[in-house]
Amino acid sequence: MLKKDMKFKALPKNGYLFVIKNLFAIMFSIMIVLANKITITSDIFSSNKEAFFSKFGVLDILLFICCFLLTNVGITIIEKIINLSQKKNEYVERTKNVKVFVVFFMLLIICWLPCVLTFYPGGVFADTTYTLLMAKGEAVINNHQPLLYTWIWEIMYGIGGLFALSEYHVIFLCTIVQAIAMALVISCFLYSLYKKGFSKKFIIISTIYFGLFNLIPLYVVSLWKDTFFSIFFFAFSVLLFNIFWNRAEERKFIKWQTILLYSVLAYLISFSRNNGIYAFFFFTVVLLVYFAYHKEKRLLKYSAIISFILICVFSVIRGPIYDSFKYNVDDKVESFGIPLQQVCYIIENNGDVSNEDMEVINNIIPQEDIHKLYCPLIVDKIKWAPSFNKEYLNDHYRLFLRTYLNIVRKNPIKALKGWALANEGFWDISRQNGAGYIHNTMWFTLSYPIRDVVKDKCGFSFQNLYSVDKKISSALFAWFIFLSVVIGYRRRRGGSYLALMPAIGIWITMIVATPLAYSLRYVFPLVLLVPMGIAVMIAPKYSLLNTESFTEI
């Protein structure tokens, strides 16, 4: 067994490290100040008078300064605690032991089994119901619900037909496949921690988190596109975590086995949810910048070629090929949720809108209906209104974009406020709403009601174990990932933080184009990435494999 002993040394001062730390502190402090100025007195459908900004004052400047200083001090304290806690851990790489992987897998399955049996055959949601109709050939197939997810269900129904299974058994089969896939991917991550020499305490805590944190088993039994997307997404992140662990592994990026796995997982996340490609594109940009910065010309060239081919092939499939089968639904409103919300906010708050611009907006939705329907936190009441002219928006989307930019140019502050309210749940750590938030009572009245097998057979129920009394803000997970990147880079100054970059890409797509202000389902991969974020923070400083040993940079 080759020991790779990585000793800890004090991190030298560096201008980049100072900038990264203070940039995070500035952004976090701005978030606290903005969140403090927002008042919401109702639910997700709050009106313009129920969800609003209060006026800014001198005290807000003082609050910003205090938050900035406290955030800086907090990061310093966290880094010192990590350094002290890691002194005894030399990160000696452990030998391969498949039994350890099997133990992780079995522990996760055992932990999730009560949830699987409590919510038999699995929780089917309204949008999944339409996917089932497409999979059974009872509805026209389109890509509004990703085709990859529909094809997964077609396979499930195919197996069901082969073995003469009832539809409930087919649904339960999908739940089992989902649980096994989730357990395999998480076990790969836990096994990576084991192999890389992370402490047994951290590995045990991570296993408990994945097994018992109620959001995770609830998603295991949630049959919607987000669960499979999260599985593929986490698998991609685990691959990146292993590739960028050290410089030696990093150079294996151009091996054909790595390229093949990287490409398959990139396509799985790109085709399993319609914003997955944007997360991959964001990561691609970061990856190229990373290789360019480190003057890795060979890796830069190969990664650029691979990424270019992947994105081009994806564009051809999602464009001309999908069009030829009439899979694409030309529905611009799904992409223009935030711009519509900003325009409505400006109109509702007496912004400067010319008659010419107002005429374009009126062609999409009449101004009087904006007054009746506009909700700052969700665009649904606007886009589903009978008077909303979807065809006009689809045919004149360039005109709408020009009008939108003109309105925003004349009302920048109001546009910023409208934007901040429209995606508030993704940046404000203090609030979370039940919309899109998984809980243990949400499947009982839908088309496929669940059955509590444990209660039927044993007379007691585990359902209360999966109650969600306190909802955690989606933004809290996002800010934790940002913090992990900052501390991981400052301590290690290597590429392990790249494993978290696709998650930041997903978060950015929500900030830019979310249809509602709160929905944990859209960023659920961030929940799975919490232990990886900690691993990035506490990992040993980046090292270069030089012949037989690692050498500190």
Coordinates of C-alpha atoms in Angstrom, one line a residue:
M1 CA 0.0 0.0 0.0
L2 CA 1.4 3.4 -1.1
K3 CA 1.1 6.0 1.6
K4 CA 0.4 9.5 0.4
D5 CA 1.2 11.6 3.4
M6 CA -0.2 15.1 3.1
K7 CA 1.0 17.4 5.9
F8 CA -0.7 20.7 6.7
K9 CA 1.1 24.0 6.5
A10 CA -0.1 27.6 7.1
L11 CA -1.8 29.0 4.0
P12 CA 0.3 31.9 2.6
K13 CA -1.3 35.2 2.0
N14 CA -2.5 35.7 -1.5
G15 CA -4.4 38.5 -3.2
Y16 CA -6.8 36.0 -4.9
L17 CA -7.7 34.4 -1.6
F18 CA -8.4 37.8 -0.1
V19 CA -10.6 38.8 -3.0
I20 CA -12.6 35.5 -2.9
K21 CA -13.2 35.7 0.8
N22 CA -14.4 39.4 0.7
L23 CA -16.5 38.9 -2.4
F24 CA -18.4 36.1 -0.6
A25 CA -18.8 38.4 2.4
I26 CA -20.1 41.2 0.3
M27 CA -22.6 39.0 -1.5
F28 CA -23.8 37.4 1.7
S29 CA -24.2 40.8 3.4
I30 CA -26.2 42.2 0.5
M31 CA -28.5 39.1 0.8
I32 CA -29.1 39.7 4.5
V33 CA -29.9 43.4 3.9
L34 CA -32.2 42.7 1.0
A35 CA -34.0 39.9 2.9
N36 CA -34.5 42.2 5.8
K37 CA -36.3 44.7 3.6
I38 CA -38.8 42.3 2.1
T39 CA -42.2 41.8 3.7
I40 CA -44.5 38.9 2.8
T41 CA -47.8 38.7 4.6
S42 CA -49.4 35.8 2.7
D43 CA -48.5 32.7 0.7
I44 CA -46.9 32.0 -2.7
F45 CA -49.9 33.8 -4.3
S46 CA -49.3 37.1 -2.3
S47 CA -50.4 40.1 -4.2
N48 CA -48.3 43.2 -4.9
K49 CA -49.5 44.7 -1.6
E50 CA -48.7 41.5 0.3
A51 CA -45.1 41.0 -1.0
F52 CA -43.1 44.2 -1.2
F53 CA -39.9 46.0 -0.4
S54 CA -39.7 48.6 2.4
K55 CA -37.6 51.7 2.1
F56 CA -33.8 51.5 2.6
G57 CA -32.1 53.7 5.2
V58 CA -28.9 54.4 7.1
L59 CA -29.5 51.4 9.4
D60 CA -29.2 49.1 6.4
I61 CA -25.7 50.4 5.7
L62 CA -24.8 49.6 9.3
L63 CA -26.4 46.2 8.9
F64 CA -24.3 45.6 5.8
I65 CA -21.1 46.6 7.5
C66 CA -21.8 44.3 10.5
C67 CA -22.7 41.4 8.3
F68 CA -19.6 41.9 6.2
L69 CA -17.3 41.9 9.3
L70 CA -19.0 38.9 10.9
T71 CA -18.9 36.9 7.7
N72 CA -15.2 37.5 7.4
V73 CA -14.6 36.6 11.0
G74 CA -16.8 33.5 10.6
I75 CA -14.9 32.2 7.6
T76 CA -11.6 32.7 9.4
I77 CA -12.9 30.8 12.5
I78 CA -14.3 28.0 10.3
E79 CA -10.9 27.7 8.5
K80 CA -9.0 27.6 11.8
I81 CA -11.4 24.9 13.2
I82 CA -10.9 22.8 10.1
N83 CA -7.1 23.1 10.2
L84 CA -7.1 22.1 13.9
S85 CA -9.5 19.2 13.4
Q86 CA -7.5 17.9 10.4
K87 CA -4.0 17.9 12.0
K88 CA -4.4 14.3 13.2
N89 CA -5.7 13.0 9.9
E90 CA -2.9 12.3 7.5
Y91 CA -5.2 11.2 4.7
V92 CA -3.5 7.9 4.0
E93 CA -5.2 6.3 1.0
R94 CA -6.9 3.1 1.9
T95 CA -6.7 -0.1 -0.1
K96 CA -9.6 -1.2 -2.3
N97 CA -12.3 -3.1 -0.4
V98 CA -15.5 -3.9 -2.3
K99 CA -17.1 -5.1 0.9
V100 CA -17.0 -1.5 2.2
F101 CA -19.0 -0.3 -0.8
V102 CA -21.5 -3.1 -0.3
V103 CA -21.9 -2.1 3.3
F104 CA -22.7 1.5 2.3
F105 CA -25.2 0.3 -0.2
M106 CA -27.0 -2.1 2.1
L107 CA -27.1 0.5 5.0
L108 CA -28.8 3.1 2.7
I109 CA -31.3 0.5 1.4
I110 CA -32.1 -0.5 5.0
C111 CA -32.5 3.1 6.1
W112 CA -34.8 3.9 3.2
L113 CA -36.9 0.7 3.3
P114 CA -39.4 2.0 5.9
C115 CA -40.1 5.0 3.7
V116 CA -40.5 2.9 0.6
L117 CA -43.0 0.6 2.3
T118 CA -44.8 3.5 4.0
F119 CA -45.5 5.3 0.7
Y120 CA -46.2 2.2 -1.6
P121 CA -46.0 2.1 -4.6
G122 CA -44.4 5.6 -4.7
G123 CA -45.5 9.2 -4.9
V124 CA -46.9 10.1 -8.3
F125 CA -47.3 13.8 -9.0
A126 CA -49.6 15.6 -11.4
D127 CA -46.9 16.3 -14.0
T128 CA -45.7 12.7 -13.7
T129 CA -49.2 11.5 -14.5
Y130 CA -48.9 13.1 -17.9
T131 CA -45.6 11.4 -18.4
L132 CA -47.2 8.0 -17.6
L133 CA -49.9 8.8 -20.3
M134 CA -47.1 9.5 -22.8
A135 CA -45.2 6.3 -21.8
K136 CA -48.4 4.3 -22.3
G137 CA -49.1 5.8 -25.7
E138 CA -52.2 7.6 -24.4
A139 CA -50.9 11.1 -25.0
V140 CA -48.8 12.8 -27.6
I141 CA -45.1 12.7 -26.7
N142 CA -43.3 16.0 -26.3
N143 CA -40.3 17.3 -24.5
H144 CA -42.2 19.6 -22.0
Q145 CA -41.6 16.7 -19.7
P146 CA -38.1 15.4 -20.7
L147 CA -38.2 12.6 -23.2
L148 CA -35.5 10.7 -21.3
Y149 CA -37.8 10.5 -18.3
T150 CA -40.7 9.3 -20.5
W151 CA -38.4 6.6 -22.0
I152 CA -37.5 5.4 -18.5
W153 CA -41.2 4.9 -17.9
E154 CA -41.6 3.2 -21.2
I155 CA -39.0 0.7 -20.1
M156 CA -40.8 0.2 -16.8
Y157 CA -44.1 -0.5 -18.6
G158 CA -42.3 -2.8 -21.0
I159 CA -41.0 -4.9 -18.2
G160 CA -44.4 -4.8 -16.6
G161 CA -46.0 -6.1 -19.8
L162 CA -43.3 -8.8 -20.0
F163 CA -44.1 -10.1 -16.5
A164 CA -47.8 -9.3 -16.6
L165 CA -47.5 -6.7 -13.7
S166 CA -50.3 -4.4 -12.7
E167 CA -49.8 -0.7 -13.1
Y168 CA -49.3 -0.3 -9.3
H169 CA -46.5 -2.9 -9.5
V170 CA -45.0 -1.1 -12.5
I171 CA -44.9 2.1 -10.4
F172 CA -43.4 0.2 -7.5
L173 CA -40.8 -1.2 -9.8
C174 CA -39.8 2.3 -10.8
T175 CA -39.5 3.2 -7.1
I176 CA -37.2 0.3 -6.5
V177 CA -35.1 1.1 -9.5
Q178 CA -34.9 4.7 -8.3
A179 CA -33.9 3.7 -4.8
I180 CA -31.2 1.3 -6.1
A181 CA -29.8 3.9 -8.5
M182 CA -29.7 6.6 -5.7
A183 CA -28.1 4.1 -3.3
L184 CA -25.4 3.1 -5.8
V185 CA -24.4 6.7 -6.6
I186 CA -24.3 7.8 -3.0
S187 CA -22.3 4.6 -2.1
C188 CA -19.8 5.6 -4.8
F189 CA -19.3 8.9 -3.1
L190 CA -19.0 7.4 0.4
Y191 CA -16.6 4.8 -1.0
S192 CA -14.5 7.6 -2.5
L193 CA -14.3 9.2 0.9
Y194 CA -13.2 5.9 2.3
K195 CA -10.5 5.4 -0.4
K196 CA -9.2 8.9 -0.1
G197 CA -8.5 8.6 3.6
F198 CA -11.2 10.8 5.1
S199 CA -11.9 10.1 8.8
K200 CA -14.3 7.3 9.8
K201 CA -16.3 9.8 11.9
F202 CA -16.9 12.0 8.8
I203 CA -17.8 9.0 6.7
I204 CA -20.3 7.7 9.4
I205 CA -21.9 11.2 9.7
S206 CA -22.2 11.4 5.9
T207 CA -23.9 8.0 5.8
I208 CA -26.3 8.9 8.5
Y209 CA -27.1 12.2 6.6
F210 CA -27.9 10.3 3.4
G211 CA -29.8 7.5 5.2
L212 CA -31.9 9.4 7.7
F213 CA -32.3 13.1 6.7
N214 CA -36.0 12.9 5.8
L215 CA -35.8 14.9 2.6
I216 CA -33.6 12.2 0.9
P217 CA -35.8 9.1 1.5
L218 CA -38.8 11.2 0.6
Y219 CA -37.2 12.0 -2.8
V220 CA -36.3 8.3 -3.2
V221 CA -40.0 7.5 -3.2
S222 CA -41.0 10.7 -5.2
L223 CA -41.7 9.7 -8.8
W224 CA -41.0 12.8 -10.8
K225 CA -38.3 13.9 -13.1
D226 CA -36.4 15.7 -10.4
T227 CA -35.3 12.5 -8.6
F228 CA -33.7 10.9 -11.6
F229 CA -32.2 14.2 -12.6
S230 CA -30.7 14.5 -9.1
I231 CA -29.3 11.0 -9.3
F232 CA -27.5 11.7 -12.6
F233 CA -26.4 15.1 -11.4
F234 CA -24.9 13.8 -8.2
A235 CA -23.1 11.0 -10.1
F236 CA -21.6 13.7 -12.4
S237 CA -20.4 15.6 -9.3
V238 CA -18.9 12.4 -7.8
L239 CA -17.0 11.9 -11.0
L240 CA -15.6 15.4 -10.9
F241 CA -14.8 15.0 -7.2
N242 CA -12.6 12.1 -8.1
I243 CA -11.1 13.6 -11.2
F244 CA -10.0 16.8 -9.5
W245 CA -8.8 15.2 -6.3
N246 CA -5.2 15.8 -7.2
R247 CA -3.0 16.7 -10.2
A248 CA -2.3 13.0 -11.0
E249 CA -6.0 12.2 -11.2
E250 CA -6.7 15.4 -13.1
R251 CA -4.4 14.3 -15.9
K252 CA -6.5 11.2 -16.3
F253 CA -9.3 13.4 -17.6
I254 CA -8.2 12.6 -21.2
K255 CA -8.2 8.8 -20.7
W256 CA -10.9 7.3 -22.9
Q257 CA -12.7 5.6 -20.0
T258 CA -13.0 8.9 -18.2
I259 CA -14.1 10.7 -21.3
L260 CA -16.8 8.1 -22.0
L261 CA -18.2 8.3 -18.4
Y262 CA -18.0 12.1 -18.4
S263 CA -19.9 12.3 -21.7
V264 CA -22.6 9.8 -20.7
L265 CA -23.3 11.6 -17.4
A266 CA -23.2 15.0 -19.1
Y267 CA -25.9 13.8 -21.5
L268 CA -27.9 12.2 -18.7
I269 CA -28.1 15.5 -16.8
S270 CA -28.7 17.5 -20.1
F271 CA -31.5 15.3 -21.3
S272 CA -33.2 14.5 -17.9
R273 CA -34.2 18.1 -17.3
N274 CA -34.4 21.0 -19.7
N275 CA -32.1 23.3 -17.7
G276 CA -29.5 20.6 -17.3
I277 CA -27.6 21.6 -20.4
Y278 CA -27.1 25.1 -19.0
A279 CA -25.5 23.7 -15.8
F280 CA -23.2 21.7 -18.0
F281 CA -22.4 24.7 -20.2
F282 CA -21.6 26.7 -17.1
F283 CA -19.3 24.0 -15.8
T284 CA -17.6 23.8 -19.3
V285 CA -16.7 27.5 -19.1
V286 CA -15.4 27.2 -15.6
L287 CA -13.4 24.1 -16.6
L288 CA -11.8 25.8 -19.6
V289 CA -10.9 28.8 -17.5
Y290 CA -9.4 26.5 -14.9
F291 CA -7.1 24.7 -17.3
A292 CA -6.1 27.9 -19.0
Y293 CA -5.3 29.5 -15.7
H294 CA -3.1 26.6 -14.7
K295 CA -1.5 26.5 -18.2
E296 CA -2.5 22.9 -18.8
K297 CA -2.5 23.3 -22.6
R298 CA -3.0 19.6 -23.3
L299 CA -6.0 19.3 -20.9
L300 CA -7.4 22.6 -22.2
K301 CA -7.2 21.4 -25.8
Y302 CA -8.8 18.1 -25.1
S303 CA -11.5 19.4 -22.8
A304 CA -12.4 22.2 -25.3
I305 CA -12.8 19.6 -28.1
I306 CA -14.8 17.2 -26.0
S307 CA -17.1 20.0 -24.7
F308 CA -17.6 21.4 -28.2
I309 CA -18.5 18.0 -29.6
L310 CA -20.9 17.3 -26.7
I311 CA -22.7 20.6 -26.9
C312 CA -22.9 20.4 -30.8
V313 CA -24.4 16.9 -30.7
F314 CA -26.8 17.9 -28.0
S315 CA -27.9 21.0 -30.0
V316 CA -28.5 18.8 -33.1
I317 CA -30.6 16.3 -31.1
R318 CA -32.6 18.8 -29.2
G319 CA -33.0 21.0 -32.3
P320 CA -33.5 19.5 -35.7
I321 CA -34.0 15.9 -34.6
Y322 CA -36.6 16.7 -31.9
D323 CA -38.2 19.1 -34.4
S324 CA -38.5 16.4 -37.0
F325 CA -40.4 14.2 -34.5
K326 CA -42.4 17.3 -33.3
Y327 CA -41.1 16.7 -29.7
N328 CA -40.2 20.4 -29.1
V329 CA -43.0 22.6 -27.7
D330 CA -42.5 26.2 -28.8
D331 CA -43.6 27.8 -25.6
K332 CA -41.6 31.0 -24.8
V333 CA -43.4 31.8 -21.6
E334 CA -41.5 29.0 -19.8
S335 CA -38.3 30.9 -20.5
F336 CA -39.6 34.4 -19.9
G337 CA -41.1 34.0 -16.4
I338 CA -38.6 36.4 -14.8
P339 CA -38.9 39.1 -17.5
L340 CA -42.7 38.9 -17.3
Q341 CA -42.6 39.3 -13.6
Q342 CA -40.2 42.3 -13.8
V343 CA -42.4 44.0 -16.3
C344 CA -45.5 43.4 -14.2
Y345 CA -43.8 44.7 -11.1
I346 CA -42.8 47.9 -12.9
I347 CA -46.3 48.4 -14.2
E348 CA -47.9 47.7 -10.9
N349 CA -45.5 50.1 -9.0
N350 CA -46.1 53.0 -11.4
G351 CA -42.9 52.7 -13.3
D352 CA -41.9 54.6 -16.4
V353 CA -43.5 52.7 -19.3
S354 CA -44.1 54.4 -22.7
N355 CA -47.4 54.0 -24.6
E356 CA -45.5 52.1 -27.3
D357 CA -44.1 49.6 -24.8
M358 CA -47.4 49.3 -23.1
E359 CA -49.1 48.4 -26.4
V360 CA -46.7 45.5 -26.8
I361 CA -47.4 44.3 -23.2
N362 CA -51.2 44.7 -23.8
N363 CA -50.9 42.4 -26.8
I364 CA -49.6 39.7 -24.5
I365 CA -51.8 40.4 -21.5
P366 CA -54.2 43.4 -20.9
Q367 CA -53.0 45.9 -18.2
E368 CA -56.3 45.5 -16.3
D369 CA -55.6 41.7 -15.9
I370 CA -52.1 42.5 -14.7
H371 CA -53.6 44.5 -11.9
K372 CA -55.9 41.6 -11.0
L373 CA -53.5 38.7 -11.4
Y374 CA -49.9 39.8 -10.8
C375 CA -48.3 37.9 -7.9
P376 CA -44.6 38.9 -7.3
L377 CA -43.7 35.4 -6.1
I378 CA -45.1 33.3 -9.0
V379 CA -45.8 33.8 -12.7
D380 CA -48.5 31.1 -13.0
K381 CA -51.5 33.3 -12.6
I382 CA -50.3 35.5 -15.4
K383 CA -49.2 32.8 -17.8
W384 CA -52.3 30.6 -17.3
A385 CA -54.7 33.5 -17.5
P386 CA -57.4 33.1 -20.3
S387 CA -56.4 36.5 -21.6
F388 CA -52.7 35.7 -21.8
N389 CA -51.8 35.5 -25.5
K390 CA -49.2 32.8 -25.7
E391 CA -49.2 32.7 -29.5
Y392 CA -48.4 36.4 -29.7
L393 CA -45.5 35.9 -27.4
N394 CA -44.2 32.9 -29.3
D395 CA -44.4 34.8 -32.6
H396 CA -43.1 38.1 -31.3
Y397 CA -40.6 37.1 -28.6
R398 CA -37.9 39.3 -30.1
L399 CA -40.2 42.3 -29.9
F400 CA -41.1 41.4 -26.3
L401 CA -37.4 41.2 -25.4
R402 CA -36.7 44.6 -26.9
T403 CA -39.6 46.0 -25.1
Y404 CA -38.5 44.3 -21.8
L405 CA -35.0 45.7 -22.1
N406 CA -36.3 49.2 -22.8
I407 CA -38.6 49.1 -19.8
V408 CA -35.8 47.8 -17.5
R409 CA -33.4 50.5 -18.8
K410 CA -35.8 53.2 -17.7
N411 CA -36.7 51.4 -14.4
P412 CA -33.5 49.7 -13.2
I413 CA -34.3 49.7 -9.4
K414 CA -37.9 48.5 -9.9
A415 CA -36.6 45.8 -12.3
L416 CA -34.1 44.7 -9.6
K417 CA -36.8 44.5 -7.0
G418 CA -39.2 42.6 -9.2
W419 CA -36.4 40.2 -10.0
A420 CA -35.5 39.8 -6.4
L421 CA -39.1 38.9 -5.4
A422 CA -39.5 36.6 -8.3
N423 CA -36.6 34.3 -7.2
E424 CA -36.6 35.2 -3.5
G425 CA -36.5 31.7 -2.2
F426 CA -33.3 30.8 -4.0
W427 CA -31.2 33.6 -2.4
D428 CA -32.9 34.5 0.9
I429 CA -31.9 32.0 3.6
S430 CA -34.7 33.2 6.0
R431 CA -37.7 32.0 4.0
Q432 CA -39.1 28.8 2.5
N433 CA -42.6 28.0 1.2
G434 CA -44.4 24.7 0.8
A435 CA -44.6 25.1 -3.0
G436 CA -42.5 22.4 -4.6
Y437 CA -41.3 21.3 -1.1
I438 CA -41.6 17.5 -0.5
H439 CA -43.6 16.3 2.5
N440 CA -45.2 13.2 3.8
T441 CA -48.8 14.0 3.1
M442 CA -48.7 15.2 -0.5
W443 CA -49.7 12.0 -2.4
F444 CA -52.9 10.8 -0.7
T445 CA -55.4 12.6 -3.0
L446 CA -53.8 12.2 -6.4
S447 CA -54.5 9.8 -9.3
Y448 CA -52.4 7.0 -7.8
P449 CA -53.1 7.1 -4.0
I450 CA -50.4 5.5 -1.8
R451 CA -50.8 2.7 0.6
D452 CA -49.0 2.3 4.0
V453 CA -47.9 -1.3 3.8
V454 CA -46.2 -1.2 7.2
K455 CA -49.4 0.0 8.9
D456 CA -51.5 -2.6 7.0
K457 CA -49.3 -5.5 8.0
C458 CA -47.9 -4.4 11.4
G459 CA -50.5 -2.0 12.8
F460 CA -48.1 0.9 13.2
S461 CA -46.8 3.5 10.9
F462 CA -43.5 5.3 10.1
Q463 CA -45.2 8.1 8.4
N464 CA -44.5 10.7 11.2
L465 CA -40.8 10.0 10.9
Y466 CA -41.0 11.7 7.5
S467 CA -43.0 14.7 8.6
V468 CA -41.6 18.0 7.5
D469 CA -42.3 20.4 10.3
K470 CA -39.6 23.0 9.6
K471 CA -39.0 23.8 5.9
I472 CA -35.3 24.6 5.1
S473 CA -34.7 27.4 2.6
S474 CA -33.4 26.3 -0.8
A475 CA -31.1 29.3 -0.5
L476 CA -29.4 27.9 2.6
F477 CA -28.2 24.9 0.6
A478 CA -27.0 27.2 -2.2
W479 CA -25.1 29.5 0.2
F480 CA -23.5 26.5 1.8
I481 CA -22.3 25.3 -1.6
F482 CA -20.8 28.8 -2.2
L483 CA -19.1 28.8 1.2
S484 CA -17.7 25.3 0.5
V485 CA -16.2 26.5 -2.8
V486 CA -14.7 29.6 -1.0
I487 CA -13.2 27.7 1.9
G488 CA -12.2 24.7 -0.2
Y489 CA -10.3 26.9 -2.6
R490 CA -8.7 29.1 0.1
R491 CA -7.4 26.1 2.1
R492 CA -6.5 23.8 -0.8
R493 CA -6.1 26.0 -3.8
G494 CA -6.8 23.1 -6.1
G495 CA -9.6 21.8 -8.3
S496 CA -11.8 19.8 -5.9
Y497 CA -14.2 22.7 -5.8
L498 CA -15.0 22.1 -9.5
A499 CA -17.2 19.2 -8.3
L500 CA -19.6 21.8 -6.9
M501 CA -19.6 24.1 -10.0
P502 CA -22.4 22.3 -11.9
A503 CA -24.6 22.9 -8.8
I504 CA -23.9 26.6 -8.9
G505 CA -24.9 26.4 -12.6
I506 CA -28.3 24.9 -11.6
W507 CA -28.7 27.6 -9.0
I508 CA -28.0 30.3 -11.6
T509 CA -30.7 28.9 -14.0
M510 CA -33.2 29.3 -11.1
I511 CA -32.1 32.9 -10.4
V512 CA -32.5 33.7 -14.1
A513 CA -35.5 31.8 -15.1
T514 CA -37.5 30.3 -12.2
P515 CA -41.3 30.3 -12.6
L516 CA -41.9 30.7 -8.9
A517 CA -39.9 32.1 -6.0
Y518 CA -39.8 28.9 -3.9
S519 CA -39.2 25.3 -5.0
L520 CA -36.7 23.1 -3.4
R521 CA -37.4 20.4 -6.1
Y522 CA -35.6 22.6 -8.7
V523 CA -32.3 22.6 -6.7
F524 CA -32.6 19.3 -4.9
P525 CA -29.1 18.2 -6.1
L526 CA -27.7 20.8 -3.6
V527 CA -29.2 18.8 -0.7
L528 CA -27.3 15.7 -1.8
L529 CA -24.1 17.8 -2.2
V530 CA -23.9 18.9 1.5
P531 CA -21.5 16.2 2.5
M532 CA -19.4 16.7 -0.6
G533 CA -19.3 20.4 0.2
I534 CA -17.9 19.6 3.7
A535 CA -15.4 17.1 2.0
V536 CA -14.2 19.9 -0.3
M537 CA -13.7 22.2 2.7
I538 CA -11.8 19.7 4.9
A539 CA -9.8 18.0 2.1
P540 CA -6.0 18.1 2.4
K541 CA -4.2 20.8 0.5
Y542 CA -3.8 20.2 -3.2
S543 CA -0.9 18.0 -4.1
L544 CA 1.1 16.9 -7.2
L545 CA 1.9 13.3 -7.7
N546 CA 5.7 13.2 -8.4
T547 CA 7.0 9.7 -9.1
E548 CA 6.2 7.8 -5.9
S549 CA 5.0 10.5 -3.6
F550 CA 2.9 13.6 -3.3
T551 CA 4.7 16.9 -3.1
E552 CA 3.2 20.1 -1.6
I553 CA 2.6 23.0 -3.9

